[in-house]
Backbone as a chain_set.jsonl record, in Angstrom:
{"seq": "MVGLEEMEALLDEKVRPSLNAHGGDVVIKSLEDGVLKVKMIGKCSGCPSAHETNEEIIAAEVKEAFPEIEDVILVEEVSEEMLDFARKILNHEV", "coords": {"N": [[-87.183, -10.592, 25.946], [-90.495, -9.97, 24.842], [-92.54, -7.15, 25.717], [-95.559, -5.755, 27.207], [-95.98, -3.172, 26.17], [-94.67, -3.225, 23.61], [-96.176, -5.161, 22.448], [-98.759, -4.04, 22.421], [-98.228, -1.911, 20.709], [-97.649, -3.278, 18.297], [-100.229, -4.444, 17.822], [-101.748, -2.144, 17.6], [-100.735, -1.126, 15.21], [-100.759, -3.213, 13.21], [-102.98, -4.914, 13.573], [-105.314, -3.929, 14.83], [-106.457, -1.878, 12.992], [-107.76, -3.377, 10.945], [-109.653, -4.86, 12.508], [-111.116, -2.689, 13.691], [-112.322, -1.664, 11.384], [-114.393, -3.329, 11.085], [-115.982, -2.79, 13.256], [-114.937, -3.746, 15.608], [-112.511, -4.781, 18.133], [-109.487, -5.632, 19.878], [-108.269, -6.867, 22.974], [-105.556, -7.205, 25.224], [-105.385, -9.896, 27.442], [-103.516, -11.422, 28.881], [-99.923, -11.856, 28.967], [-97.693, -14.097, 29.09], [-94.976, -16.343, 29.605], [-94.451, -16.908, 26.842], [-96.95, -16.994, 25.771], [-99.743, -15.373, 24.412], [-102.674, -14.104, 25.494], [-105.779, -13.122, 24.251], [-108.713, -11.035, 23.939], [-111.618, -10.584, 22.033], [-113.437, -7.727, 21.269], [-116.336, -5.55, 21.052], [-118.082, -5.601, 17.867], [-116.623, -7.836, 17.022], [-116.63, -9.599, 19.096], [-117.762, -12.65, 19.967], [-118.294, -13.248, 17.351], [-118.826, -15.447, 14.644], [-116.574, -15.874, 13.071], [-114.418, -15.329, 14.708], [-112.392, -17.046, 15.725], [-111.018, -17.711, 13.385], [-110.133, -15.224, 12.556], [-108.434, -14.679, 14.688], [-106.45, -16.629, 14.225], [-105.646, -16.174, 11.567], [-105.02, -13.349, 11.395], [-104.382, -12.057, 13.915], [-102.654, -13.936, 15.4], [-100.8, -14.588, 13.313], [-99.552, -12.069, 12.698], [-98.471, -11.423, 15.231], [-96.734, -13.652, 15.797], [-95.017, -13.391, 13.644], [-93.761, -10.933, 14.127], [-92.799, -11.312, 16.697], [-91.02, -13.884, 17.363], [-90.622, -15.355, 19.637], [-93.055, -15.712, 20.825], [-95.138, -18.31, 21.374], [-97.813, -19.108, 21.229], [-101.066, -17.879, 20.56], [-103.846, -17.242, 22.16], [-107.355, -17.2, 22.019], [-109.49, -15.735, 24.164], [-112.616, -16.431, 25.442], [-115.18, -14.954, 26.993], [-118.101, -14.629, 29.003], [-120.01, -11.746, 29.646], [-120.26, -10.12, 32.855], [-122.654, -8.681, 33.103], [-124.386, -10.035, 31.359], [-124.44, -12.529, 32.64], [-125.728, -11.743, 35.095], [-128.191, -11.044, 34.108], [-129.08, -13.498, 33.211], [-129.283, -14.881, 35.655], [-131.296, -13.513, 36.862], [-133.428, -14.257, 35.111], [-133.513, -17.045, 35.625], [-134.223, -16.916, 38.264], [-136.838, -16.056, 38.088], [-137.212, -13.283, 37.96], [-137.491, -11.611, 35.936]], "CA": [[-88.647, -10.952, 25.911], [-91.404, -8.916, 24.423], [-93.341, -6.606, 26.77], [-96.934, -5.312, 26.807], [-95.933, -1.906, 25.31], [-94.372, -3.629, 22.297], [-97.306, -5.97, 21.844], [-99.816, -3.058, 22.101], [-97.761, -1.147, 19.513], [-97.916, -4.1, 17.104], [-101.625, -4.573, 17.597], [-102.236, -0.865, 17.023], [-100.301, -0.858, 13.776], [-100.998, -4.304, 12.226], [-104.214, -5.737, 13.711], [-106.549, -3.143, 15.125], [-107.182, -1.212, 11.853], [-108.666, -4.441, 10.393], [-110.76, -5.106, 13.457], [-111.893, -1.472, 13.753], [-113.093, -1.482, 10.248], [-115.637, -4.126, 11.227], [-116.626, -2.426, 14.519], [-114.426, -4.496, 16.748], [-111.191, -4.485, 18.667], [-108.889, -6.773, 20.629], [-107.562, -6.409, 24.16], [-104.672, -8.252, 25.735], [-105.752, -10.461, 28.733], [-102.27, -11.682, 29.531], [-98.76, -12.179, 28.13], [-96.819, -14.843, 30.012], [-94.316, -17.589, 29.169], [-94.585, -17.071, 25.422], [-98.37, -17.217, 25.388], [-100.519, -14.191, 24.489], [-104.156, -14.361, 25.527], [-106.477, -11.891, 23.817], [-110.176, -11.134, 23.889], [-112.162, -9.723, 20.948], [-114.552, -6.927, 21.882], [-117.149, -4.889, 20.035], [-118.748, -6.517, 16.964], [-115.843, -8.972, 16.812], [-116.886, -10.479, 20.255], [-118.784, -13.666, 19.695], [-118.405, -13.407, 15.939], [-118.452, -16.794, 14.218], [-115.253, -15.923, 12.47], [-113.419, -14.801, 15.656], [-111.238, -17.952, 15.765], [-110.214, -17.576, 12.106], [-109.491, -13.881, 12.668], [-107.317, -14.807, 15.641], [-105.346, -17.437, 13.621], [-105.176, -15.535, 10.294], [-104.584, -11.94, 11.44], [-103.661, -11.671, 15.152], [-101.529, -14.852, 15.67], [-99.861, -14.519, 12.247], [-98.769, -10.829, 12.852], [-97.745, -11.54, 16.467], [-95.655, -14.627, 15.675], [-93.987, -12.869, 12.665], [-92.998, -9.845, 14.807], [-92.177, -11.809, 17.953], [-90.929, -15.345, 17.235], [-90.634, -15.987, 20.978], [-94.48, -16.004, 21.187], [-95.418, -19.65, 20.87], [-99.251, -19.291, 20.966], [-101.968, -16.753, 20.773], [-105.133, -17.861, 22.584], [-108.562, -16.375, 22.057], [-110.259, -16.0, 25.424], [-114.059, -16.099, 25.243], [-115.89, -14.808, 28.254], [-119.411, -14.048, 29.076], [-119.954, -10.587, 30.436], [-120.92, -10.146, 34.087], [-124.001, -8.121, 32.878], [-125.18, -11.104, 30.781], [-124.623, -13.502, 33.721], [-126.625, -11.19, 36.025], [-129.504, -11.137, 33.456], [-129.405, -14.962, 33.176], [-129.622, -15.21, 36.974], [-132.691, -12.992, 37.033], [-134.392, -15.123, 34.384], [-133.653, -18.244, 36.405], [-134.943, -16.689, 39.582], [-138.126, -15.522, 37.688], [-137.253, -11.923, 38.392], [-137.697, -10.902, 34.721]], "C": [[-89.508, -9.787, 25.637], [-92.274, -8.492, 25.625], [-94.73, -6.164, 26.239], [-96.897, -4.137, 25.874], [-95.609, -2.282, 23.824], [-95.52, -4.35, 21.649], [-98.502, -5.004, 21.534], [-99.49, -2.223, 20.862], [-97.998, -1.974, 18.228], [-99.418, -4.228, 16.797], [-102.186, -3.267, 17.011], [-101.911, -0.661, 15.555], [-100.741, -1.909, 12.851], [-102.323, -5.021, 12.426], [-105.428, -4.891, 13.939], [-107.164, -2.461, 13.95], [-108.173, -2.234, 11.191], [-109.865, -4.63, 11.202], [-111.678, -3.919, 13.6], [-112.749, -1.262, 12.673], [-114.378, -2.336, 10.213], [-116.302, -3.871, 12.6], [-116.109, -3.202, 15.705], [-113.041, -4.118, 17.141], [-110.68, -5.793, 19.361], [-108.212, -6.153, 21.87], [-106.732, -7.623, 24.727], [-105.147, -8.667, 27.139], [-104.48, -10.733, 29.535], [-101.226, -11.964, 28.497], [-97.772, -12.805, 29.095], [-96.259, -16.064, 29.355], [-94.509, -17.838, 27.659], [-95.964, -17.275, 24.893], [-99.082, -15.844, 25.517], [-101.971, -14.631, 24.491], [-104.804, -12.997, 25.234], [-107.976, -12.138, 23.813], [-110.649, -10.179, 22.815], [-113.367, -9.026, 21.701], [-115.257, -6.219, 20.699], [-117.914, -5.883, 19.157], [-117.999, -7.782, 16.734], [-116.142, -10.015, 17.989], [-118.071, -11.375, 19.91], [-119.027, -13.915, 18.239], [-118.026, -14.841, 15.559], [-117.028, -16.946, 13.57], [-114.098, -15.491, 13.386], [-112.209, -15.771, 15.708], [-110.431, -17.901, 14.511], [-109.508, -16.209, 12.123], [-108.27, -13.987, 13.619], [-106.174, -15.528, 14.918], [-104.78, -16.696, 12.45], [-104.525, -14.153, 10.439], [-103.776, -11.813, 12.732], [-102.365, -12.604, 15.339], [-100.422, -14.686, 14.57], [-98.958, -13.168, 12.445], [-97.893, -10.872, 14.136], [-96.478, -12.425, 16.385], [-94.578, -14.143, 14.632], [-93.109, -11.849, 13.367], [-92.235, -10.302, 15.967], [-92.12, -13.341, 17.973], [-90.931, -16.067, 18.589], [-92.069, -16.228, 21.532], [-94.847, -17.334, 20.532], [-96.931, -19.831, 20.521], [-99.936, -18.028, 21.263], [-103.343, -17.441, 20.97], [-106.261, -16.843, 22.637], [-109.344, -16.765, 23.303], [-111.716, -15.542, 25.149], [-114.666, -16.153, 26.554], [-117.237, -14.246, 28.128], [-119.402, -12.881, 30.061], [-120.675, -10.844, 31.762], [-122.421, -9.684, 33.942], [-124.863, -9.249, 32.292], [-125.447, -12.232, 31.794], [-125.696, -13.046, 34.752], [-128.02, -11.325, 35.456], [-129.949, -12.605, 33.457], [-129.881, -15.391, 34.58], [-130.965, -14.721, 37.301], [-133.728, -13.81, 36.284], [-134.577, -16.367, 35.203], [-134.339, -18.144, 37.689], [-136.334, -16.031, 39.323], [-138.285, -14.128, 38.133], [-137.513, -11.04, 37.09], [-138.97, -11.445, 34.072]], "O": [[-89.267, -8.699, 26.161], [-92.688, -9.323, 26.434], [-95.017, -6.194, 25.043], [-97.658, -4.071, 24.909], [-96.203, -1.721, 22.904], [-95.804, -4.177, 20.464], [-99.162, -5.15, 20.505], [-100.373, -1.88, 20.076], [-98.476, -1.455, 17.219], [-99.825, -4.13, 15.639], [-102.979, -3.278, 16.069], [-102.694, -0.108, 14.782], [-101.098, -1.568, 11.724], [-102.769, -5.7, 11.501], [-106.467, -5.103, 13.314], [-108.394, -2.453, 13.89], [-109.325, -1.886, 10.933], [-110.986, -4.578, 10.696], [-112.897, -4.087, 13.629], [-113.847, -0.737, 12.862], [-115.297, -2.093, 9.43], [-117.112, -4.685, 13.042], [-116.797, -3.302, 16.72], [-112.445, -3.221, 16.544], [-111.338, -6.833, 19.401], [-107.658, -5.055, 21.805], [-107.129, -8.788, 24.706], [-105.295, -7.779, 27.979], [-104.364, -10.341, 30.696], [-101.521, -12.264, 27.34], [-97.09, -12.098, 29.836], [-96.964, -16.759, 28.624], [-94.722, -18.99, 27.284], [-96.162, -17.668, 23.744], [-99.041, -15.222, 26.579], [-102.43, -15.397, 23.643], [-104.486, -11.953, 25.804], [-108.446, -13.271, 23.701], [-110.128, -9.07, 22.702], [-114.098, -9.574, 22.525], [-114.83, -6.29, 19.546], [-118.357, -6.916, 19.659], [-118.602, -8.76, 16.293], [-115.896, -11.207, 17.804], [-119.18, -10.93, 19.616], [-119.89, -14.723, 17.897], [-117.048, -15.391, 16.067], [-116.429, -18.021, 13.562], [-112.966, -15.31, 12.937], [-111.075, -15.292, 15.733], [-109.21, -18.043, 14.582], [-108.351, -16.117, 11.712], [-107.209, -13.427, 13.341], [-105.031, -15.076, 14.992], [-103.561, -16.585, 12.323], [-103.596, -13.82, 9.703], [-102.589, -11.491, 12.669], [-101.229, -12.136, 15.417], [-99.237, -14.651, 14.9], [-97.733, -13.238, 12.345], [-96.745, -10.426, 14.133], [-95.38, -12.057, 16.802], [-93.396, -14.463, 14.756], [-91.885, -11.873, 13.24], [-91.151, -9.792, 16.249], [-93.007, -14.009, 18.504], [-91.216, -17.263, 18.657], [-92.247, -16.866, 22.57], [-94.864, -17.462, 19.308], [-97.274, -20.609, 19.63], [-99.5, -17.211, 22.073], [-103.884, -18.102, 20.083], [-106.129, -15.77, 23.225], [-109.785, -17.9, 23.483], [-111.971, -14.427, 24.692], [-114.708, -17.197, 27.205], [-117.504, -13.451, 27.226], [-118.866, -12.991, 31.163], [-121.585, -11.671, 31.821], [-123.311, -10.239, 34.585], [-126.008, -9.395, 32.72], [-126.53, -12.816, 31.81], [-126.479, -13.869, 35.226], [-128.951, -11.673, 36.182], [-131.124, -12.885, 33.692], [-130.806, -16.198, 34.678], [-131.736, -15.422, 37.957], [-134.822, -14.027, 36.805], [-135.72, -16.738, 35.471], [-134.954, -19.09, 38.181], [-136.935, -15.503, 40.258], [-139.345, -13.756, 38.638], [-137.728, -9.834, 37.213], [-139.361, -10.985, 33.0]]}, "num_chains": 1, "name": "protein.A"}
């Protein structure tokens, strides 16, 4: 079974150069039971093309290198900083 070190090496070699060229990157959130969960960061975070990037670049490279990976899921999270700001707005503190 593929480990995090092998997955990070693949991302460094095959995926991150493309994302870095656009001011973004990808981080691994988890790797369990044949499912890789990743999060886009930098300018790639929240990009309208993030899902296509995940399917066309990340998932394609990962599945080609590691056939035991069944799915690559893009995790979209709202930052704690943004949630705190939203709470301040709702509480009329801003």
